[in-house]
Amino acid sequence: MEKGATHYTHWFQPMTGSTAEKHDAFLKPAAEGRVVNEFSGKMLIRGESDASSFPSGGIRSTFEARGYTAWDPRSPVFIKESLNGKTLCIPTAFCSYTGECLDRKTPLLRSTQALSKHALRILRLFGNTSAQYVNTNIGIEQEYFLVDRQFFLQRPDLVNTGRTLYGARPPKGQEMGDHYYGSIRGRVLAFMMDLEKRLFRLGIPLQTRHNEVAPAQFELAPLYEEANIATDHNMLIMETLRGVARDHGLVCLLHEKPFKGVNGSGKHNNWSMSDSEGNNLLDPGETPHENAQFLVFLCAVMRAVHSHAPLLRVGTATAGNDHRLGAHEAPPAILSIFLGNELMEVVESIRKGARSKGRKREYMRIGVASLPALPRDATDRNRTSPVAFTGNKFEFRAVGSSQSPAPTIFLVNTAVTEALDAYAGILEAEVARGTPFLDAVNTLLREEFEAHAPVLFGGDSYAAAWPKEAERRGLPNLKDSVSALERFSDEAHVAVLARYGVLTPREVVARQDILLGEYSTSLVIEAQVCLEMGRTIILPAALSWQRKLAETIASLGKVGLEGATETHMQLLHRVNRHVRDFMIALDRLDEELPRCQDIKGSALKKAQFCRDLLVPVMAACRAEGDALEQLADDTRWPLPKYRELLWIY
Ligand code: ADP
Ligand code: MG
């Protein structure tokens, strides 16, 4: 109240992908028609809400519609300032009456706890007796586009779906590379500075700002924080980006692919583990002992990405992200790890030790126990890898710009926990058997590096040869979200999530259902907008140009300009052809849409239908619409074009 708050809210992250809040005043009736301000401990700790409209994947039937919010004391409360007042926001977890989680925060918290437990076992084996827990930290790079609000409002596709469903390639895109790291325009810099100030007031320190590769594309990065807090902060960053942009006459587009033909937007998650004393466990150490420990944690991430690739892929599966992963854009849907040359050599030498019989032990000694100080800064960078080791952290690059980072992080945490648990088990058993500890570590690393070497790839992940090579190595390539989400409920995935208490089998199935449903709904909405814009905006413009051409030809004939009419006829033929094909494509979309909407059966079946029927037909509509855009009279074209959207801001 001292800071001006009149209301409070339990702020949570339901499965809608955004955040939710219901505000309550501190007011409470008192005697004699008065009111007092009240805020009790109970109100802080727990909230109950009718949550029947939040996605639950069948976990909560409407007669048991109550949902509970529970205070997350590890994430600081904050005060949201708006035009006419302030609201106290309390980060909370959200669950059903029966205790099943209905949000994105709960599994993240559960996974952090699991990882901490097994990472501590490893630390204890290495003689660390003081660490109390292990944290995961993330620094989230956020890419976004800015467009002028005037243009945005004239594009129903941007307004309704966050991306352009039509729009011909602009004469100038990102080919010149002149936007990347370019000097930031005044209007945008003013926006960025305003954003930074407002986020700082919310306790979110932004560190980096720059122009990204595509025109009108930008990036920010805050200082890294504990995963739970960083995730809450990323949700707030996305919300604040949108709000501040509006104040500057701009619109912030967080969609993964707002524009065809230029780069889309991602959200690189820089991930590391640190102990309670602040030591980064992915920081190569100074001594052989520290290096051995570092290599065990590094190896755990290799195993996690290699053994649980389809599960990790689930974290990045959304309709929007399909335009990046698996399409012609970075990073690919195949999960591989880039370690950098120096580290790669270390791994190779340890691995090869396995093959040279006789001198095995000696080799291994060289491999681990007397390792030279490892490189602290990865000097070489690989921008095409979906998972890159960058000196003292892993960068997970497949996350989509509009997504919550939580799913990827809790899945990574779970997969790494599985590896750490396995390693701790092996090492503890060896030590109990009397094997010298470092010998046991040597053997473990040799075997594990050998087993998981196929996940390492230092080459160009965009190259056409890579998918073939990846297949040969047995790495899965789940190109689209539906194929990825289908794998969520694989027995192995359900088992590992249950074993570490991250998600119960019922929660997995519910989540799978929600995500598939979200996919289908997004596509149906896009298809509806595509159809409506096609029929009511683009087609009328094309038809009026067609009529104009026909009239011109008729009048030219009258004045005897036959030669001129011949070229006019050719133009008219082209327009006719595209108009005809456009109408055919729109009709097909009109037919497929109800089929997708009415389909009976599982969420998976519906999503498969949407993917197989709607995606190609929408592409066909777009191809024709865009061809017409490039033929018709510009002065009468009813939509702002890419050359305006991308360059005028
Ligand atoms: P890039 O060079 O890959 O574009 P940026 O400088 O844009 O990287 O962002 C790097 C992000 O990684 C920042 O958010 C930074 O705070 C974060 N980061 C740095 N060290 C760590 C760490 N140990 N663990 C997690 N994140 C980290
Ligand atoms: Mg960056």
XYZ file of C-alpha atoms and ligand atoms in Angstrom:
677
model
C 0.000 0.000 0.000
C 2.942 2.292 0.669
C 3.909 1.792 -2.942
C 0.416 2.535 -4.113
C -1.040 -0.941 -4.568
C -4.793 -1.156 -4.042
C -5.302 -4.664 -5.365
C -3.474 -7.931 -5.328
C -3.502 -10.896 -7.634
C -2.205 -14.423 -7.703
C -0.246 -14.379 -10.924
C 0.135 -17.736 -12.645
C 0.971 -19.441 -15.909
C -1.856 -21.661 -17.111
C -1.482 -23.885 -20.136
C -2.710 -21.140 -22.442
C 0.858 -20.051 -22.972
C 0.388 -16.666 -21.355
C -0.063 -15.487 -17.796
C -3.274 -15.138 -15.848
C -4.401 -12.766 -13.134
C -7.618 -11.994 -11.293
C -7.406 -8.857 -9.213
C -8.960 -8.435 -5.789
C -9.067 -5.237 -3.766
C -7.678 -5.284 -0.247
C -11.105 -3.999 0.852
C -13.068 -5.822 3.508
C -16.380 -4.769 5.091
C -16.143 -3.506 8.678
C -18.764 -2.383 11.185
C -21.115 0.540 10.536
C -20.899 0.459 6.782
C -17.168 1.087 6.724
C -14.418 -0.788 4.990
C -10.879 -1.634 6.028
C -7.948 -2.752 3.980
C -6.953 -6.282 4.713
C -4.350 -8.665 3.438
C -3.949 -11.864 5.431
C -1.356 -14.575 5.315
C -3.959 -16.915 3.938
C -4.649 -14.564 1.076
C -0.947 -14.493 0.314
C -0.431 -18.229 0.457
C -3.402 -19.717 -1.282
C -6.042 -18.684 -3.732
C -9.050 -20.488 -5.063
C -10.609 -19.680 -8.348
C -13.204 -20.927 -10.695
C -10.857 -22.046 -13.361
C -13.123 -23.996 -15.626
C -12.084 -22.049 -18.696
C -8.393 -22.829 -18.432
C -7.149 -25.778 -20.448
C -6.852 -28.864 -18.276
C -6.681 -31.652 -20.828
C -9.568 -33.435 -19.142
C -7.984 -33.384 -15.692
C -10.669 -31.226 -14.229
C -14.265 -31.782 -15.141
C -16.528 -28.763 -14.887
C -18.255 -29.982 -11.742
C -14.879 -29.891 -10.058
C -13.907 -26.655 -11.653
C -12.010 -25.204 -8.739
C -8.375 -24.457 -9.286
C -5.920 -23.510 -6.608
C -3.067 -21.097 -6.738
C -0.201 -21.556 -4.301
C 2.361 -18.874 -3.516
C 5.814 -19.500 -4.937
C 7.989 -17.772 -2.356
C 11.120 -18.288 -4.439
C 10.000 -15.808 -7.062
C 9.738 -12.218 -5.827
C 6.397 -10.456 -5.769
C 6.205 -7.383 -7.961
C 3.979 -4.384 -8.451
C 2.442 -3.816 -11.846
C 1.930 -0.185 -12.657
C -0.800 0.844 -15.010
C -2.360 4.125 -15.961
C -4.664 4.504 -12.995
C -3.211 2.375 -10.273
C -0.964 -0.384 -9.072
C -1.448 -4.064 -8.407
C 0.544 -6.365 -6.180
C 1.366 -9.508 -8.151
C 2.201 -12.730 -6.344
C 3.782 -15.445 -8.487
C 1.955 -18.709 -7.862
C 1.691 -22.284 -9.020
C -1.679 -23.435 -10.307
C -3.183 -26.858 -9.683
C -6.476 -28.694 -9.648
C -8.611 -29.719 -6.685
C -6.966 -33.127 -6.888
C -3.473 -31.634 -6.817
C -2.582 -32.136 -10.444
C -0.633 -29.320 -11.973
C -2.363 -27.181 -14.548
C 0.451 -24.749 -15.206
C 3.951 -24.318 -16.511
C 5.635 -23.373 -13.273
C 4.944 -26.492 -11.206
C 6.828 -29.011 -13.361
C 9.700 -26.557 -13.592
C 9.939 -26.361 -9.798
C 9.634 -30.122 -9.494
C 12.373 -30.703 -12.069
C 14.728 -28.272 -10.350
C 14.313 -30.187 -7.126
C 14.991 -33.518 -8.826
C 18.069 -32.223 -10.568
C 19.386 -30.737 -7.367
C 19.103 -34.050 -5.547
C 21.087 -36.052 -8.079
C 23.599 -33.334 -8.895
C 24.397 -33.183 -5.178
C 25.153 -36.903 -5.190
C 27.771 -36.262 -7.867
C 29.210 -33.329 -5.947
C 29.452 -35.422 -2.783
C 31.326 -38.110 -4.712
C 33.815 -35.455 -5.743
C 34.270 -34.613 -2.083
C 32.099 -31.512 -1.925
C 30.493 -31.567 1.511
C 29.349 -27.968 1.718
C 26.941 -27.449 -1.181
C 23.326 -27.448 -0.007
C 21.563 -27.605 -3.333
C 22.089 -27.200 -7.062
C 20.250 -24.628 -9.119
C 19.636 -24.336 -12.785
C 20.166 -20.879 -14.221
C 18.914 -19.509 -17.475
C 19.612 -16.408 -19.488
C 16.983 -15.987 -22.161
C 17.671 -14.147 -25.385
C 14.381 -12.854 -26.754
C 13.953 -12.014 -30.437
C 11.050 -9.887 -31.646
C 9.823 -7.740 -34.508
C 8.499 -4.217 -34.357
C 6.048 -2.876 -36.904
C 4.308 0.438 -37.101
C 0.895 0.225 -35.478
C -0.810 1.887 -38.466
C 0.338 -0.875 -40.786
C -0.434 -3.563 -38.233
C -4.043 -2.449 -37.892
C -4.535 -2.784 -41.625
C -3.476 -6.422 -41.599
C -6.167 -8.781 -40.257
C -3.679 -11.644 -40.387
C -1.257 -9.879 -38.046
C -4.062 -8.769 -35.753
C -5.650 -12.221 -35.506
C -2.807 -14.670 -35.884
C 0.369 -12.714 -35.154
C 1.824 -13.508 -38.557
C 1.266 -12.549 -42.159
C -0.693 -15.189 -44.073
C -0.167 -13.298 -47.318
C 2.594 -11.022 -48.509
C 4.922 -11.253 -51.477
C 8.658 -11.190 -51.011
C 9.906 -7.633 -50.727
C 12.500 -6.366 -53.209
C 14.825 -5.980 -50.253
C 14.873 -8.440 -47.388
C 17.829 -9.410 -45.239
C 20.198 -10.201 -48.141
C 22.513 -7.268 -47.567
C 23.005 -8.193 -43.926
C 22.848 -4.491 -43.180
C 20.319 -4.710 -40.404
C 22.163 -7.172 -38.153
C 23.949 -5.246 -35.390
C 23.246 -2.084 -37.365
C 22.933 1.241 -35.601
C 19.594 1.301 -33.835
C 17.093 3.806 -35.193
C 16.038 6.599 -32.868
C 12.436 5.513 -32.536
C 13.422 1.960 -31.715
C 16.115 2.985 -29.276
C 13.628 5.234 -27.499
C 11.322 2.232 -27.261
C 14.110 0.001 -25.967
C 15.157 2.449 -23.302
C 11.600 2.908 -22.134
C 11.247 -0.864 -21.993
C 14.449 -1.252 -19.994
C 13.368 1.344 -17.448
C 9.999 -0.253 -16.939
C 11.462 -3.721 -16.642
C 14.058 -2.494 -14.182
C 11.248 -1.214 -11.997
C 9.867 -4.746 -12.033
C 13.236 -6.068 -10.925
C 14.250 -7.371 -14.341
C 17.726 -6.316 -15.430
C 18.157 -6.209 -19.198
C 21.708 -6.455 -20.368
C 21.796 -6.650 -24.138
C 19.935 -4.942 -26.997
C 20.635 -5.064 -30.697
C 19.261 -5.276 -34.216
C 18.780 -8.856 -35.408
C 19.238 -10.396 -38.847
C 15.845 -9.671 -40.428
C 14.757 -6.104 -41.092
C 12.627 -4.788 -38.201
C 13.872 -7.636 -36.002
C 15.546 -7.040 -32.654
C 16.867 -8.922 -29.667
C 17.205 -8.387 -25.966
C 18.782 -10.425 -23.202
C 18.511 -9.967 -19.445
C 21.129 -11.021 -16.947
C 20.699 -14.692 -16.241
C 18.822 -15.794 -13.151
C 17.586 -18.915 -11.425
C 15.424 -20.779 -13.963
C 12.169 -20.265 -12.094
C 12.665 -16.515 -11.735
C 14.061 -16.137 -15.230
C 10.976 -17.849 -16.599
C 8.623 -15.581 -14.660
C 10.660 -12.644 -15.876
C 10.532 -13.776 -19.460
C 6.738 -13.917 -19.275
C 6.784 -10.369 -17.927
C 9.255 -9.247 -20.563
C 6.948 -10.462 -23.328
C 3.996 -8.674 -21.782
C 5.971 -5.475 -21.253
C 7.351 -5.591 -24.801
C 3.794 -5.548 -26.109
C 2.645 -2.778 -23.798
C 5.584 -0.435 -24.314
C 5.448 -0.903 -28.081
C 1.864 0.292 -28.067
C 2.895 3.444 -26.200
C 5.376 4.158 -28.982
C 2.920 3.666 -31.834
C 4.515 0.318 -32.592
C 3.413 -3.280 -32.296
C 5.735 -5.967 -31.003
C 5.381 -9.265 -32.859
C 6.495 -12.257 -30.840
C 5.350 -14.878 -33.339
C 8.036 -17.306 -34.503
C 7.516 -16.405 -38.150
C 5.693 -13.144 -38.761
C 7.103 -12.776 -42.283
C 7.791 -15.362 -44.932
C 11.183 -15.187 -46.573
C 13.071 -13.479 -43.764
C 14.350 -14.975 -40.521
C 11.917 -15.915 -37.814
C 12.328 -15.321 -34.098
C 13.633 -17.637 -31.452
C 14.337 -17.586 -27.794
C 17.744 -18.943 -27.003
C 17.857 -20.454 -23.558
C 21.314 -20.273 -22.020
C 21.283 -22.996 -19.405
C 23.717 -23.868 -16.647
C 23.826 -25.500 -13.222
C 25.396 -23.966 -10.163
C 25.747 -25.104 -6.567
C 24.454 -23.225 -3.547
C 27.824 -21.512 -3.223
C 27.550 -20.053 -6.676
C 29.991 -22.363 -8.474
C 29.009 -22.963 -12.068
C 29.164 -26.727 -12.595
C 29.632 -26.262 -16.327
C 32.681 -24.106 -15.875
C 35.830 -26.017 -16.789
C 38.069 -25.929 -13.731
C 41.730 -25.188 -13.096
C 42.727 -28.534 -11.627
C 42.423 -32.065 -13.048
C 40.005 -32.855 -10.252
C 37.751 -29.941 -11.176
C 38.034 -30.859 -14.818
C 36.947 -34.404 -14.142
C 33.883 -33.093 -12.340
C 33.167 -30.671 -15.164
C 33.392 -33.487 -17.689
C 30.902 -35.602 -15.756
C 28.324 -32.797 -15.832
C 29.074 -32.071 -19.481
C 28.674 -35.731 -20.298
C 25.334 -35.808 -18.483
C 24.026 -33.139 -20.864
C 25.308 -35.134 -23.839
C 23.473 -38.200 -22.611
C 20.359 -36.146 -21.903
C 20.188 -34.665 -25.391
C 21.109 -37.933 -27.071
C 18.865 -40.307 -25.124
C 15.879 -38.024 -24.695
C 15.875 -36.086 -27.955
C 12.196 -36.706 -28.795
C 11.197 -35.613 -25.301
C 13.234 -32.415 -25.532
C 11.723 -31.757 -28.945
C 8.282 -31.675 -27.286
C 9.258 -28.515 -25.431
C 9.570 -26.623 -28.694
C 6.536 -28.024 -30.496
C 4.018 -25.344 -31.460
C 2.304 -24.437 -34.702
C 4.316 -21.217 -34.859
C 7.662 -22.879 -34.292
C 7.040 -25.296 -37.165
C 7.956 -22.441 -39.472
C 11.441 -22.492 -37.973
C 12.322 -26.030 -36.898
C 12.057 -28.468 -39.707
C 11.419 -25.688 -42.186
C 14.305 -24.011 -43.952
C 15.500 -22.216 -40.922
C 17.750 -22.440 -37.929
C 17.972 -24.488 -35.944
C 16.880 -27.812 -37.459
C 14.512 -30.187 -35.707
C 17.371 -32.673 -35.265
C 18.900 -32.278 -31.840
C 22.682 -32.312 -31.864
C 25.338 -30.681 -29.702
C 28.154 -28.399 -30.700
C 31.045 -28.427 -28.247
C 33.711 -26.390 -30.008
C 36.963 -27.784 -31.340
C 39.039 -27.872 -28.170
C 36.442 -29.651 -26.118
C 35.625 -31.953 -28.983
C 39.282 -33.031 -29.016
C 39.189 -33.744 -25.312
C 36.090 -35.888 -25.702
C 37.618 -37.676 -28.680
C 40.850 -38.455 -26.879
C 39.002 -39.896 -23.915
C 36.788 -41.889 -26.204
C 39.632 -43.199 -28.333
C 41.400 -44.417 -25.237
C 38.733 -47.026 -25.187
C 39.883 -48.505 -28.434
C 43.623 -48.784 -27.875
C 43.900 -51.968 -25.885
C 46.853 -52.460 -23.583
C 47.647 -48.820 -23.116
C 44.092 -48.138 -22.099
C 44.757 -47.062 -18.560
C 47.565 -44.747 -19.424
C 45.503 -43.198 -22.156
C 42.719 -42.574 -19.778
C 45.008 -40.947 -17.315
C 45.991 -38.541 -19.994
C 42.385 -38.145 -20.844
C 41.159 -37.022 -17.492
C 43.390 -37.040 -14.505
C 46.048 -34.809 -15.979
C 43.994 -32.761 -18.362
C 45.429 -29.403 -19.200
C 43.367 -26.426 -18.122
C 40.378 -26.505 -20.413
C 39.517 -23.545 -22.592
C 37.302 -21.114 -20.710
C 35.989 -19.270 -23.705
C 34.733 -21.113 -26.697
C 36.367 -19.040 -29.368
C 34.717 -20.804 -32.251
C 30.993 -20.375 -32.611
C 28.482 -22.368 -34.509
C 25.230 -20.585 -35.176
C 23.507 -23.518 -36.796
C 23.535 -25.943 -33.894
C 20.369 -26.367 -31.828
C 22.376 -27.027 -28.670
C 25.721 -25.301 -28.329
C 28.205 -25.299 -25.487
C 29.341 -21.714 -25.102
C 32.159 -21.754 -22.581
C 30.294 -22.337 -19.332
C 26.692 -22.958 -20.360
C 24.602 -24.715 -22.964
C 22.546 -22.676 -25.348
C 19.250 -24.324 -26.315
C 18.242 -22.533 -29.474
C 15.145 -24.325 -30.646
C 12.667 -22.581 -28.348
C 10.208 -20.338 -30.177
C 10.077 -16.610 -29.518
C 6.510 -16.616 -28.204
C 6.880 -19.736 -26.072
C 7.289 -20.017 -22.354
C 10.817 -21.243 -21.692
C 9.475 -23.481 -18.913
C 8.678 -26.635 -20.939
C 12.111 -26.823 -22.512
C 13.811 -26.161 -19.209
C 11.857 -28.740 -17.226
C 12.369 -31.336 -19.930
C 16.093 -30.595 -20.099
C 16.282 -30.730 -16.315
C 14.492 -34.073 -16.269
C 16.712 -35.585 -18.935
C 19.875 -34.321 -17.235
C 18.598 -35.615 -13.895
C 18.197 -39.065 -15.388
C 21.830 -38.979 -16.529
C 23.132 -37.657 -13.198
C 21.155 -40.276 -11.302
C 22.601 -43.017 -13.481
C 26.157 -41.681 -13.131
C 25.860 -41.267 -9.383
C 24.577 -44.833 -9.133
C 27.500 -46.242 -11.121
C 30.142 -44.201 -9.311
C 28.739 -44.926 -5.857
C 28.740 -48.643 -6.608
C 32.317 -48.543 -7.911
C 33.544 -46.652 -4.892
C 31.765 -49.105 -2.604
C 33.549 -51.910 -4.422
C 36.878 -50.255 -3.697
C 37.660 -48.865 -7.148
C 39.722 -45.669 -6.867
C 37.298 -42.835 -7.560
C 39.108 -41.231 -10.486
C 39.509 -44.610 -12.160
C 35.779 -45.074 -11.901
C 35.255 -41.619 -13.407
C 37.657 -42.445 -16.233
C 35.809 -45.595 -17.140
C 32.447 -43.901 -16.925
C 33.469 -41.013 -19.154
C 35.100 -43.291 -21.685
C 32.005 -45.426 -21.985
C 29.570 -42.553 -21.986
C 31.467 -40.410 -24.466
C 31.621 -43.438 -26.706
C 27.912 -44.135 -26.332
C 26.797 -40.570 -26.913
C 29.344 -39.367 -29.454
C 26.730 -39.538 -32.242
C 24.978 -36.513 -30.753
C 28.045 -34.319 -31.297
C 28.090 -32.395 -34.532
C 30.328 -29.490 -35.374
C 29.353 -28.990 -38.998
C 26.692 -26.936 -40.703
C 23.308 -28.087 -39.457
C 21.542 -26.390 -42.384
C 23.444 -28.400 -44.978
C 21.391 -30.842 -47.015
C 23.799 -33.626 -46.068
C 23.133 -33.320 -42.342
C 19.672 -34.913 -42.147
C 21.055 -37.936 -43.999
C 24.084 -38.143 -41.749
C 21.842 -37.697 -38.701
C 19.652 -40.539 -39.835
C 22.678 -42.737 -40.257
C 23.633 -41.875 -36.678
C 20.156 -42.765 -35.499
C 19.221 -39.248 -34.412
C 15.494 -38.590 -34.656
C 14.232 -35.855 -36.964
C 10.757 -34.872 -35.815
C 10.022 -32.258 -38.422
C 6.687 -31.004 -37.244
C 4.980 -30.366 -33.937
C 2.357 -33.050 -34.303
C 4.956 -35.768 -34.853
C 6.881 -34.426 -31.864
C 3.857 -34.166 -29.570
C 2.763 -37.656 -30.510
C 5.943 -38.930 -28.865
C 5.267 -37.110 -25.588
C 3.321 -40.085 -24.234
C 5.911 -42.703 -25.259
C 6.306 -45.161 -22.430
C 9.906 -44.163 -21.829
C 9.005 -40.472 -21.565
C 6.111 -41.039 -19.223
C 8.356 -43.244 -17.091
C 11.221 -40.796 -16.778
C 8.931 -37.867 -15.992
C 7.160 -39.924 -13.340
C 10.357 -41.319 -11.858
C 11.643 -37.852 -11.033
C 8.266 -36.558 -9.928
C 8.060 -33.952 -12.693
C 4.768 -35.048 -14.251
C 2.463 -37.932 -13.419
C 1.343 -40.118 -16.328
C -2.069 -38.433 -16.162
C -0.463 -35.008 -16.310
C 1.580 -36.020 -19.343
C -1.464 -37.196 -21.252
C -3.422 -34.086 -20.262
C -0.607 -31.844 -21.410
C -0.230 -33.706 -24.666
C -3.926 -33.214 -25.264
C -3.747 -29.505 -24.513
C -0.748 -28.933 -26.758
C -2.272 -30.866 -29.647
C -5.523 -28.965 -29.178
C -3.681 -25.672 -29.182
C -1.954 -26.681 -32.400
C -5.226 -27.530 -34.134
C -6.967 -24.402 -32.900
C -4.143 -22.150 -34.103
C -4.273 -23.735 -37.521
C -8.037 -23.521 -37.796
C -7.937 -19.842 -36.867
C -5.200 -19.198 -39.407
C -7.138 -21.037 -42.069
C -10.261 -19.027 -41.334
C -8.378 -15.751 -41.558
C -6.646 -16.943 -44.719
C -9.967 -17.747 -46.314
C -11.652 -14.556 -45.212
C -8.813 -12.298 -46.303
C -8.534 -14.143 -49.564
C -12.187 -13.842 -50.417
C -12.962 -10.408 -49.047
C -9.754 -8.431 -49.454
C -7.346 -9.914 -51.969
C -9.754 -11.417 -54.477
C -11.815 -8.206 -54.834
C -8.621 -6.226 -55.449
C -7.493 -8.757 -58.046
C -10.892 -8.825 -59.734
C -11.023 -5.072 -59.991
C -7.576 -5.056 -61.600
C -8.708 -7.793 -63.952
C -11.752 -5.716 -64.962
C -9.611 -2.625 -65.399
C -7.280 -4.505 -67.739
C -10.183 -5.860 -69.756
C -11.685 -2.406 -70.088
C -8.337 -0.978 -71.129
C -7.929 -3.630 -73.797
C -11.391 -2.919 -75.167
C -10.764 0.791 -75.346
C -7.310 0.385 -76.903
C -8.871 -1.759 -79.620
C -11.360 1.009 -80.354
C -8.600 3.506 -81.113
C -6.820 0.921 -83.263
C -3.803 0.193 -81.005
C -3.742 -3.532 -81.788
C -0.056 -4.141 -80.884
C -0.553 -2.632 -77.483
C -3.534 -4.840 -76.774
C -1.472 -7.951 -77.432
C 0.865 -7.231 -74.494
C -2.167 -6.225 -72.486
C -3.762 -9.541 -73.313
C -0.693 -11.402 -72.069
C -0.875 -9.537 -68.783
C -4.581 -10.193 -68.508
C -3.988 -13.899 -69.129
C -1.519 -14.040 -66.290
C -3.931 -12.272 -63.981
C -6.770 -14.568 -65.105
C -4.720 -17.650 -64.434
C -3.819 -16.590 -60.895
C -7.354 -15.423 -60.148
C -8.680 -18.786 -61.245
C -6.132 -20.777 -59.244
C -6.654 -18.517 -56.258
C -10.385 -19.155 -56.321
C -9.810 -22.894 -56.628
C -7.422 -22.869 -53.661
C -9.825 -20.805 -51.551
C -12.663 -23.184 -52.373
C -10.531 -26.095 -51.305
C -9.739 -24.379 -48.039
C -13.429 -23.772 -47.546
C -14.044 -27.497 -47.983
C -11.217 -28.704 -45.770
C -11.963 -26.363 -42.890
C -15.205 -27.970 -41.718
C -13.664 -31.404 -42.154
C -10.927 -30.401 -39.733
C -13.289 -28.743 -37.319
C -15.821 -31.551 -37.200
C -13.473 -34.438 -37.046
C -14.290 -36.915 -34.330
C -11.593 -38.693 -32.459
C -8.504 -37.960 -30.498
C -6.696 -34.640 -30.254
C -3.855 -36.314 -32.123
C -6.061 -37.287 -35.032
C -7.458 -33.790 -35.277
C -4.006 -32.224 -35.197
C -2.822 -34.622 -37.897
C -5.779 -33.649 -40.049
C -5.100 -29.960 -39.579
C -1.444 -30.432 -40.435
C -2.056 -32.581 -43.500
C -5.052 -30.739 -44.921
C -4.784 -27.112 -43.900
C -1.075 -26.393 -44.149
C -0.681 -27.270 -47.845
C -3.945 -25.601 -48.921
C -3.090 -22.412 -47.054
C 0.275 -22.439 -48.810
C -1.495 -22.748 -52.157
C -3.798 -19.824 -51.354
C -0.846 -17.754 -50.363
C 1.156 -18.549 -53.482
C -1.682 -17.281 -55.695
C -2.522 -14.295 -53.513
C 1.118 -13.231 -53.478
C 1.404 -13.623 -57.241
C -1.599 -11.323 -57.639
C -0.075 -8.803 -55.245
C 2.879 -8.566 -57.598
C 0.687 -8.018 -60.658
C -2.073 -5.727 -59.472
C -2.218 -1.950 -59.242
C -0.177 -0.905 -56.223
C -2.137 2.277 -55.643
C -5.241 0.169 -55.001
C -3.659 -2.753 -53.160
C -5.628 -3.022 -49.915
C -2.881 -4.332 -47.611
C 0.418 -2.836 -46.489
C 3.193 -4.736 -48.252
C 6.356 -6.321 -46.894
C 8.506 -3.524 -48.256
C 6.531 -1.164 -46.047
C 6.010 -3.385 -43.004
C 9.659 -4.366 -42.810
C 11.366 -1.108 -43.596
C 9.131 1.745 -42.492
C 9.161 2.032 -38.714
P 24.902 -14.529 -27.589
O 26.305 -14.076 -27.683
O 24.743 -15.998 -27.675
O 23.943 -13.765 -28.481
P 23.861 -12.929 -25.421
O 24.963 -12.100 -24.857
O 22.866 -12.296 -26.311
O 24.516 -14.228 -26.093
O 23.084 -13.621 -24.236
C 23.709 -14.501 -23.385
C 22.768 -14.812 -22.240
O 23.353 -15.855 -21.460
C 22.557 -13.642 -21.281
O 21.229 -13.618 -20.865
C 23.480 -14.005 -20.131
O 23.084 -13.432 -18.902
C 23.317 -15.502 -20.107
N 24.363 -16.208 -19.350
C 25.645 -15.868 -19.145
N 26.249 -16.752 -18.322
C 25.314 -17.689 -18.001
C 25.299 -18.853 -17.181
N 26.369 -19.266 -16.522
N 24.151 -19.546 -17.101
C 23.055 -19.167 -17.752
N 23.006 -18.087 -18.539
C 24.114 -17.347 -18.661
Mg 22.407 -12.906 -28.620
